Short mmCIF file of C-alpha atoms and ligand atoms in Angstrom, two decimals:
data_model
loop_
_atom_site.label_atom_id
_atom_site.label_comp_id
_atom_site.label_asym_id
_atom_site.label_seq_id
_atom_site.Cartn_x
_atom_site.Cartn_y
_atom_site.Cartn_z
CA MET A 1 -45.57 -69.33 -81.25
CA SER A 2 -42.96 -67.04 -79.73
CA ASN A 3 -43.46 -65.35 -76.38
CA ALA A 4 -43.52 -61.98 -78.13
CA SER A 5 -46.43 -62.95 -80.36
CA ARG A 6 -48.30 -64.60 -77.44
CA ASP A 7 -48.08 -61.32 -75.57
CA ARG A 8 -49.91 -59.51 -78.36
CA ARG A 9 -53.66 -59.19 -78.35
CA THR A 10 -56.11 -58.69 -81.20
CA VAL A 11 -59.03 -56.32 -80.82
CA CYS A 12 -61.85 -56.35 -83.34
CA VAL A 13 -63.19 -52.81 -83.72
CA ILE A 14 -66.74 -52.56 -85.08
CA PRO A 15 -67.58 -48.88 -85.67
CA GLY A 16 -71.32 -49.49 -86.18
CA ASP A 17 -74.01 -47.25 -87.63
CA ASP A 18 -75.12 -43.59 -87.87
CA ALA A 19 -73.06 -41.43 -85.47
CA ALA A 20 -71.52 -44.33 -83.50
CA PRO A 21 -68.37 -44.56 -85.70
CA GLU A 22 -67.56 -40.94 -84.76
CA GLY A 23 -67.16 -41.99 -81.11
CA VAL A 24 -65.24 -45.13 -82.05
CA ASN A 25 -62.81 -43.27 -84.34
CA ALA A 26 -62.10 -40.63 -81.71
CA SER A 27 -61.51 -43.35 -79.11
CA LEU A 28 -59.29 -45.28 -81.50
CA ARG A 29 -57.01 -42.27 -81.93
CA VAL A 30 -56.48 -42.24 -78.15
CA LEU A 31 -56.00 -46.01 -77.99
CA LEU A 32 -53.47 -46.09 -80.85
CA SER A 33 -51.39 -43.41 -79.15
CA LEU A 34 -50.76 -45.78 -76.21
CA GLY A 35 -48.45 -47.99 -78.30
CA LEU A 36 -49.77 -51.18 -76.72
CA PRO A 37 -49.02 -54.65 -78.13
CA ILE A 38 -52.48 -54.82 -79.71
CA ASP A 39 -53.36 -55.61 -83.32
CA TRP A 40 -56.41 -53.53 -84.20
CA ASP A 41 -58.73 -55.14 -86.73
CA VAL A 42 -60.98 -52.25 -87.74
CA LEU A 43 -64.11 -53.31 -89.66
CA PRO A 44 -66.04 -51.15 -92.16
CA ILE A 45 -68.88 -48.93 -90.96
CA GLY A 46 -72.44 -50.19 -91.28
CA ALA A 47 -73.19 -48.27 -94.49
CA GLU A 48 -70.29 -50.13 -96.18
CA LEU A 49 -71.22 -53.51 -94.69
CA ALA A 50 -74.72 -52.98 -96.14
CA GLU A 51 -73.27 -53.72 -99.59
CA LEU A 52 -73.16 -57.38 -98.52
CA ASP A 53 -76.38 -59.34 -98.14
CA VAL A 54 -77.43 -60.07 -94.58
CA ALA A 55 -76.06 -63.62 -94.39
CA GLU A 56 -72.68 -62.61 -95.91
CA ARG A 57 -72.48 -59.61 -93.61
CA GLU A 58 -73.07 -61.77 -90.55
CA ARG A 59 -70.54 -64.38 -91.60
CA PHE A 60 -67.94 -61.71 -92.33
CA VAL A 61 -68.40 -59.92 -88.99
CA HIS A 62 -68.74 -63.08 -86.87
CA ASP A 63 -65.54 -64.51 -88.36
CA ARG A 64 -63.63 -61.35 -87.49
CA ILE A 65 -65.08 -61.36 -83.95
CA ASP A 66 -63.99 -64.98 -83.51
CA ALA A 67 -60.47 -64.18 -84.75
CA ALA A 68 -59.95 -61.55 -82.02
CA ASP A 69 -59.53 -61.65 -78.24
CA THR A 70 -62.24 -59.07 -77.67
CA CYS A 71 -64.26 -56.40 -79.44
CA LEU A 72 -64.89 -52.67 -79.17
CA PHE A 73 -68.34 -52.12 -80.65
CA GLY A 74 -69.92 -48.80 -81.62
CA SER A 75 -73.66 -49.18 -81.73
CA THR A 76 -76.04 -50.67 -84.27
CA ASN A 77 -79.31 -49.58 -85.85
CA GLY A 78 -79.69 -53.11 -87.14
CA THR A 79 -77.39 -52.72 -90.15
CA THR A 80 -74.14 -53.73 -88.44
CA PRO A 81 -74.37 -57.30 -87.14
CA GLY A 82 -72.35 -58.80 -84.30
CA ALA A 83 -73.98 -57.58 -81.10
CA THR A 84 -76.54 -60.40 -80.90
CA TYR A 85 -73.84 -62.95 -81.65
CA MET A 86 -71.47 -61.60 -78.98
CA ARG A 87 -74.28 -61.42 -76.46
CA TRP A 88 -76.22 -64.68 -76.88
CA GLY A 89 -73.80 -66.60 -79.10
CA ARG A 90 -70.80 -66.01 -76.83
CA ARG A 91 -72.99 -66.04 -73.68
CA THR A 92 -71.91 -62.72 -72.21
CA TYR A 93 -74.35 -62.90 -69.32
CA ALA A 94 -73.21 -59.93 -67.24
CA ASN A 95 -73.64 -56.43 -68.65
CA VAL A 96 -71.54 -54.16 -66.46
CA ARG A 97 -72.38 -50.46 -66.46
CA PRO A 98 -70.29 -48.29 -64.12
CA VAL A 99 -72.02 -45.21 -62.73
CA ARG A 100 -69.35 -42.83 -61.46
CA TRP A 101 -69.71 -39.07 -61.38
CA ARG A 102 -66.61 -37.01 -62.20
CA PRO A 103 -66.20 -33.26 -61.67
CA GLY A 104 -67.24 -31.57 -64.93
CA PHE A 105 -70.09 -34.01 -65.73
CA ARG A 106 -73.33 -32.02 -65.99
CA SER A 107 -75.44 -33.93 -63.48
CA PRO A 108 -79.01 -32.78 -62.85
CA LEU A 109 -78.59 -33.80 -59.18
CA ALA A 110 -77.74 -31.25 -56.49
CA GLN A 111 -75.01 -33.43 -54.95
CA PRO A 112 -73.57 -35.87 -57.48
CA ASP A 113 -70.16 -35.85 -55.83
CA GLY A 114 -69.31 -39.34 -54.58
CA ILE A 115 -71.73 -41.30 -56.79
CA ASP A 116 -69.71 -44.40 -57.63
CA TYR A 117 -71.43 -47.72 -58.19
CA VAL A 118 -71.75 -50.39 -60.86
CA ILE A 119 -74.94 -51.80 -62.32
CA VAL A 120 -74.74 -55.45 -63.33
CA ARG A 121 -77.59 -56.26 -65.67
CA GLU A 122 -78.35 -59.92 -66.35
CA ASN A 123 -77.89 -59.91 -70.10
CA LEU A 124 -79.43 -63.05 -71.60
CA GLU A 125 -82.85 -63.90 -70.22
CA ASP A 126 -85.87 -62.37 -68.48
CA ALA A 127 -88.18 -60.69 -71.04
CA TYR A 128 -85.46 -60.72 -73.75
CA ILE A 129 -85.58 -64.39 -74.73
CA GLY A 130 -87.59 -63.48 -77.81
CA VAL A 131 -90.69 -65.58 -77.07
CA MET A 132 -93.70 -63.46 -78.00
CA GLY A 133 -97.03 -64.09 -79.66
CA ASP A 134 -100.75 -63.49 -79.88
CA ALA A 135 -102.84 -63.51 -76.72
CA GLU A 136 -105.19 -65.93 -78.44
CA ALA A 137 -102.42 -68.53 -78.64
CA LEU A 138 -101.70 -68.00 -74.94
CA ARG A 139 -105.37 -68.51 -74.09
CA ALA A 140 -105.43 -71.67 -76.20
CA SER A 141 -102.31 -73.02 -74.46
CA GLY A 142 -104.13 -73.48 -71.19
CA LEU A 143 -101.40 -71.57 -69.35
CA ILE A 144 -103.88 -68.97 -68.13
CA GLY A 145 -105.24 -70.39 -64.89
CA PRO A 146 -108.30 -69.30 -62.90
CA LYS A 147 -106.25 -66.83 -60.83
CA ALA A 148 -104.96 -64.96 -63.88
CA ARG A 149 -105.96 -61.31 -64.10
CA LEU A 150 -106.39 -61.05 -67.85
CA VAL A 151 -109.69 -59.17 -67.92
CA TRP A 152 -110.11 -58.17 -71.58
CA GLU A 153 -111.24 -60.80 -74.05
CA GLY A 154 -110.14 -59.23 -77.34
CA GLU A 155 -107.03 -59.21 -79.50
CA GLY A 156 -103.68 -58.91 -77.70
CA ARG A 157 -100.05 -59.92 -77.56
CA PHE A 158 -97.82 -61.49 -74.93
CA ALA A 159 -94.10 -61.76 -74.20
CA VAL A 160 -92.60 -64.45 -72.01
CA LYS A 161 -90.23 -63.68 -69.15
CA VAL A 162 -87.97 -66.50 -68.00
CA ILE A 163 -85.51 -66.54 -65.10
CA THR A 164 -83.35 -69.67 -64.82
CA ARG A 165 -81.36 -70.86 -61.83
CA PRO A 166 -78.07 -71.38 -63.77
CA GLY A 167 -78.37 -67.97 -65.44
CA THR A 168 -79.10 -66.25 -62.13
CA GLU A 169 -76.37 -68.10 -60.24
CA ALA A 170 -73.81 -67.14 -62.89
CA VAL A 171 -74.60 -63.44 -62.81
CA ALA A 172 -74.93 -63.50 -59.00
CA ARG A 173 -71.45 -64.97 -58.55
CA PHE A 174 -70.07 -62.48 -61.05
CA SER A 175 -71.65 -59.63 -59.05
CA TYR A 176 -70.44 -60.88 -55.67
CA GLU A 177 -66.91 -61.22 -57.05
CA LEU A 178 -67.13 -57.67 -58.36
CA ALA A 179 -68.43 -56.38 -55.01
CA ARG A 180 -65.54 -58.15 -53.28
CA LYS A 181 -63.06 -56.23 -55.47
CA ARG A 182 -64.89 -52.96 -54.74
CA ARG A 183 -66.44 -51.86 -51.44
CA GLY A 184 -68.05 -55.18 -50.49
CA LYS A 185 -71.76 -54.52 -50.90
CA LEU A 186 -74.31 -56.09 -53.24
CA THR A 187 -77.81 -54.71 -53.78
CA VAL A 188 -80.39 -56.73 -55.70
CA SER A 189 -83.70 -55.43 -56.94
CA ALA A 190 -86.73 -56.71 -58.85
CA LYS A 191 -90.53 -56.61 -58.70
CA THR A 192 -90.62 -59.28 -55.98
CA ASN A 193 -94.10 -58.41 -54.70
CA MET A 194 -95.99 -58.68 -58.02
CA LEU A 195 -93.85 -61.35 -59.71
CA PRO A 196 -92.91 -63.94 -57.08
CA LYS A 197 -92.41 -66.79 -59.59
CA THR A 198 -89.70 -64.95 -61.49
CA ASP A 199 -88.54 -61.86 -59.61
CA ARG A 200 -88.63 -63.18 -56.04
CA TYR A 201 -86.98 -66.34 -57.37
CA PHE A 202 -84.20 -64.20 -58.89
CA CYS A 203 -83.62 -62.31 -55.63
CA ASP A 204 -83.84 -65.49 -53.51
CA ILE A 205 -81.15 -67.18 -55.61
CA VAL A 206 -78.91 -64.13 -55.37
CA ARG A 207 -79.40 -64.06 -51.58
CA GLU A 208 -78.66 -67.81 -51.40
CA ILE A 209 -75.40 -67.45 -53.37
CA GLY A 210 -74.46 -64.80 -50.79
CA ALA A 211 -73.69 -67.65 -48.36
CA GLU A 212 -70.51 -68.20 -50.43
CA TYR A 213 -69.59 -64.53 -49.88
CA PRO A 214 -70.02 -63.82 -46.15
CA ASP A 215 -67.69 -60.82 -46.50
CA VAL A 216 -70.11 -59.07 -48.91
CA ALA A 217 -73.03 -57.14 -47.42
CA PHE A 218 -76.41 -57.84 -49.03
CA GLU A 219 -79.52 -55.72 -49.42
CA GLN A 220 -82.69 -55.97 -51.50
CA TYR A 221 -85.28 -53.45 -52.72
CA ILE A 222 -88.41 -53.58 -54.83
CA VAL A 223 -87.47 -52.18 -58.24
CA ALA A 224 -89.90 -49.24 -58.15
CA ASP A 225 -88.27 -48.11 -54.89
CA MET A 226 -84.87 -48.67 -56.52
CA ALA A 227 -85.73 -46.31 -59.38
CA HIS A 228 -86.52 -43.68 -56.77
CA ARG A 229 -83.35 -44.35 -54.78
CA LEU A 230 -81.09 -43.98 -57.84
CA VAL A 231 -82.06 -40.30 -57.86
CA LEU A 232 -82.51 -39.58 -54.15
CA ARG A 233 -79.99 -41.90 -52.44
CA PRO A 234 -77.41 -43.16 -54.94
CA HIS A 235 -74.36 -42.62 -52.74
CA GLY A 236 -74.60 -45.79 -50.66
CA LEU A 237 -74.65 -48.14 -53.64
CA ASP A 238 -71.69 -50.30 -54.63
CA VAL A 239 -72.82 -53.14 -56.96
CA LEU A 240 -76.46 -53.18 -58.06
CA LEU A 241 -77.64 -56.43 -59.70
CA LEU A 242 -80.82 -56.34 -61.77
CA PRO A 243 -82.67 -58.71 -64.09
CA ASN A 244 -82.37 -57.84 -67.78
CA LEU A 245 -85.34 -55.52 -68.42
CA TYR A 246 -85.04 -53.51 -65.20
CA GLY A 247 -81.30 -53.31 -65.75
CA ASP A 248 -81.86 -51.89 -69.23
CA VAL A 249 -84.19 -49.18 -67.95
CA LEU A 250 -82.50 -48.30 -64.67
CA SER A 251 -79.02 -48.10 -66.16
CA ASP A 252 -80.22 -45.39 -68.56
CA GLU A 253 -81.79 -43.61 -65.58
CA ALA A 254 -78.48 -43.96 -63.74
CA ALA A 255 -76.60 -42.49 -66.73
CA ALA A 256 -78.98 -39.53 -66.64
CA THR A 257 -78.11 -38.87 -62.99
CA LEU A 258 -74.48 -38.37 -64.08
CA GLY A 259 -75.24 -36.13 -67.05
CA GLY A 260 -76.56 -38.32 -69.86
CA MET A 261 -76.02 -41.23 -72.22
CA GLY A 262 -72.89 -39.79 -73.80
CA LEU A 263 -71.01 -40.55 -70.57
CA ALA A 264 -72.05 -44.15 -70.02
CA PRO A 265 -69.64 -47.04 -70.69
CA SER A 266 -70.52 -50.71 -70.71
CA GLY A 267 -68.93 -54.13 -70.96
CA CYS A 268 -70.59 -57.51 -71.48
CA TYR A 269 -68.80 -60.41 -69.80
CA GLY A 270 -69.15 -64.17 -70.03
CA ASP A 271 -66.98 -67.00 -68.72
CA ASP A 272 -64.60 -66.94 -71.68
CA TYR A 273 -65.40 -63.83 -73.69
CA ALA A 274 -66.19 -60.15 -73.18
CA TYR A 275 -66.91 -57.21 -75.45
CA PHE A 276 -67.27 -53.50 -74.85
CA GLU A 277 -69.61 -50.83 -76.16
CA SER A 278 -70.89 -47.44 -75.08
CA ALA A 279 -74.34 -47.64 -73.55
CA HIS A 280 -75.88 -45.10 -75.94
CA GLY A 281 -77.54 -45.89 -79.26
CA THR A 282 -76.48 -44.74 -82.72
CA ALA A 283 -77.64 -41.12 -82.16
CA PRO A 284 -78.95 -40.75 -85.75
CA ASP A 285 -80.20 -37.22 -85.06
CA ILE A 286 -76.64 -35.85 -84.71
CA VAL A 287 -74.81 -37.85 -87.37
CA GLY A 288 -72.06 -35.92 -89.17
CA GLN A 289 -72.26 -32.89 -86.88
CA GLY A 290 -69.09 -33.72 -84.96
CA ILE A 291 -70.83 -33.22 -81.62
CA LEU A 292 -71.13 -36.82 -80.41
CA ASN A 293 -69.61 -37.16 -76.96
CA PRO A 294 -67.09 -40.03 -77.21
CA THR A 295 -66.69 -40.38 -73.41
CA GLY A 296 -68.95 -43.47 -73.15
CA THR A 297 -66.99 -45.24 -75.89
CA LEU A 298 -63.63 -44.19 -74.48
CA LEU A 299 -64.52 -45.37 -70.97
CA SER A 300 -65.77 -48.65 -72.47
CA ALA A 301 -62.32 -48.93 -74.05
CA VAL A 302 -60.82 -48.38 -70.58
CA MET A 303 -62.83 -51.39 -69.35
CA MET A 304 -61.54 -53.34 -72.36
CA LEU A 305 -57.91 -52.48 -71.57
CA GLU A 306 -58.46 -53.69 -67.99
CA TYR A 307 -59.98 -56.93 -69.29
CA LEU A 308 -56.93 -57.46 -71.54
CA GLY A 309 -54.63 -56.88 -68.58
CA PHE A 310 -53.34 -53.44 -69.63
CA THR A 311 -54.24 -51.97 -66.26
CA ASP A 312 -51.69 -49.14 -66.27
CA ALA A 313 -52.81 -47.95 -69.70
CA ALA A 314 -56.44 -48.20 -68.60
CA ARG A 315 -55.72 -46.06 -65.54
CA ARG A 316 -53.88 -43.49 -67.68
CA VAL A 317 -56.79 -43.06 -70.09
CA ASP A 318 -59.32 -42.97 -67.26
CA ASP A 319 -57.29 -40.30 -65.45
CA ALA A 320 -56.92 -38.30 -68.67
CA VAL A 321 -60.71 -38.28 -69.22
CA SER A 322 -61.21 -37.08 -65.63
CA ALA A 323 -58.54 -34.40 -66.11
CA VAL A 324 -60.22 -33.02 -69.25
CA TYR A 325 -63.58 -32.73 -67.49
CA ALA A 326 -62.02 -31.26 -64.36
CA ALA A 327 -60.15 -28.63 -66.42
CA GLY A 328 -63.44 -27.66 -68.06
CA GLU A 329 -61.94 -26.21 -71.27
CA HIS A 330 -62.84 -28.94 -73.77
CA ILE A 331 -66.29 -30.07 -72.75
CA PRO A 332 -68.62 -31.69 -75.34
CA PRO A 333 -71.94 -29.97 -76.12
CA ASP A 334 -74.11 -32.51 -74.27
CA GLN A 335 -72.23 -31.52 -71.08
CA GLY A 336 -72.64 -27.81 -71.70
CA GLY A 337 -69.43 -27.08 -73.62
CA THR A 338 -68.52 -26.50 -77.25
CA ALA A 339 -65.79 -29.08 -77.89
CA SER A 340 -66.30 -31.23 -80.98
CA THR A 341 -65.83 -35.00 -80.82
CA ASP A 342 -62.31 -34.62 -82.21
CA ALA A 343 -61.43 -31.65 -80.00
CA PHE A 344 -62.39 -33.68 -76.94
CA ALA A 345 -60.22 -36.59 -78.12
CA ASP A 346 -57.34 -34.15 -78.75
CA ALA A 347 -57.70 -32.86 -75.18
CA VAL A 348 -57.58 -36.42 -73.83
CA LEU A 349 -54.47 -37.07 -75.93
CA ALA A 350 -52.87 -33.91 -74.53
CA ALA A 351 -53.78 -34.94 -70.97
CA LEU A 352 -52.12 -38.33 -71.55
CA GLY A 353 -48.90 -36.40 -72.12
P1 ATP B 1 -81.25 -46.91 -79.24
O1 ATP B 1 -82.67 -47.37 -79.40
O2 ATP B 1 -80.27 -47.68 -80.07
O3 ATP B 1 -80.81 -46.75 -77.81
P2 ATP B 1 -81.92 -44.12 -79.47
O4 ATP B 1 -81.94 -43.19 -80.66
O5 ATP B 1 -83.16 -44.36 -78.72
O6 ATP B 1 -81.20 -45.46 -79.90
P3 ATP B 1 -79.56 -42.88 -78.54
O7 ATP B 1 -78.91 -43.16 -79.83
O8 ATP B 1 -78.81 -43.24 -77.31
O9 ATP B 1 -80.93 -43.57 -78.37
O10 ATP B 1 -79.93 -41.34 -78.55
C1 ATP B 1 -80.81 -40.74 -77.63
C2 ATP B 1 -80.52 -39.25 -77.64
O11 ATP B 1 -79.27 -39.03 -76.96
C3 ATP B 1 -80.36 -38.66 -79.03
O12 ATP B 1 -80.88 -37.34 -79.05
C4 ATP B 1 -78.87 -38.66 -79.25
O13 ATP B 1 -78.43 -37.65 -80.13
C5 ATP B 1 -78.35 -38.42 -77.84
N1 ATP B 1 -77.05 -39.06 -77.66
C6 ATP B 1 -76.82 -40.40 -77.55
N2 ATP B 1 -75.52 -40.64 -77.42
C7 ATP B 1 -74.91 -39.43 -77.43
C8 ATP B 1 -73.55 -39.04 -77.33
N3 ATP B 1 -72.58 -39.93 -77.20
N4 ATP B 1 -73.27 -37.72 -77.39
C9 ATP B 1 -74.24 -36.82 -77.52
N5 ATP B 1 -75.55 -37.13 -77.62
C10 ATP B 1 -75.88 -38.43 -77.57
#
């Protein structure tokens, strides 16, 4: 292989379902304009993939994911496969969701200026391991001891929450490394008081790993207090590490403090793979209206460019997004403006110069 071809990267672009492809297409126009040494492998939208049966669809998408260095993913309503594979199959254990207010974002907070932190959500375990069942089976298992507080006798369901030491150590080290590159502070939060076996264990391991990072300040809060602090005292945060379920919920709350889901980027990182997707869902209620805010997807693409080593290009796009919001002329409807998805992308292209 020549040096020239080694320098090229392949990005698998999965537009996804409902309105998600609108954000991906707008972002792709910006990305293509950068003229980077990237081969873009753009897959069909979910409605077209649906012509294949489920097994064929999965094989097709997984093969294309495996043939690329990384992936820019829209969002799925279940039709487009790939997300589960990239998450659990490729073990992307750290879901990184930056929370940074920029002038022009329509925050509901009185003083959003200066909010700039990153949520790292453990991405593989906790209540998302997919072990669920009938309460009767749980009773029969003998796992419910005399101190259990299950008071009702009747029909019910359960879901298992598991925190492992290797999974927690991996995401803890990832978070400390990230804090080291930022302002040197790690906050961890979980329901330590009610769930000592899992949540205190998680926080204790994170604290323990902190011994390897004496230069990083450490703090810990109970997750209910954390939810409160994200609204009332978000400015002091730098890196906030949360177990999976709390991370899922609090990162949407954090996005709301900036101005909403349309603004929220995300990247999922493992030891040898990462993929990038906006934090919002497929927004089926606005499909085809041209009003989807592509900012979350575009800023996810910025994270992807950084991951691929195109740091200058990433900075340029990031600055262009900030410039469009600061200018205030081409603001998407969810942020109080009238700019269509394409008009916003055009404004970003113009700001790139
Ligand atoms: P999921 O369960 O996959 O998260 P959802 O329908 O619950 O899907 P979203 O798709 O994120 O959640 O949509 C929630 C609301 O936010 C919808 O009214 C949607 O139109 C709106 N929304 C989401 N993303 C955007 C966006 N990028 N621009 C504008 N509105 C958006």
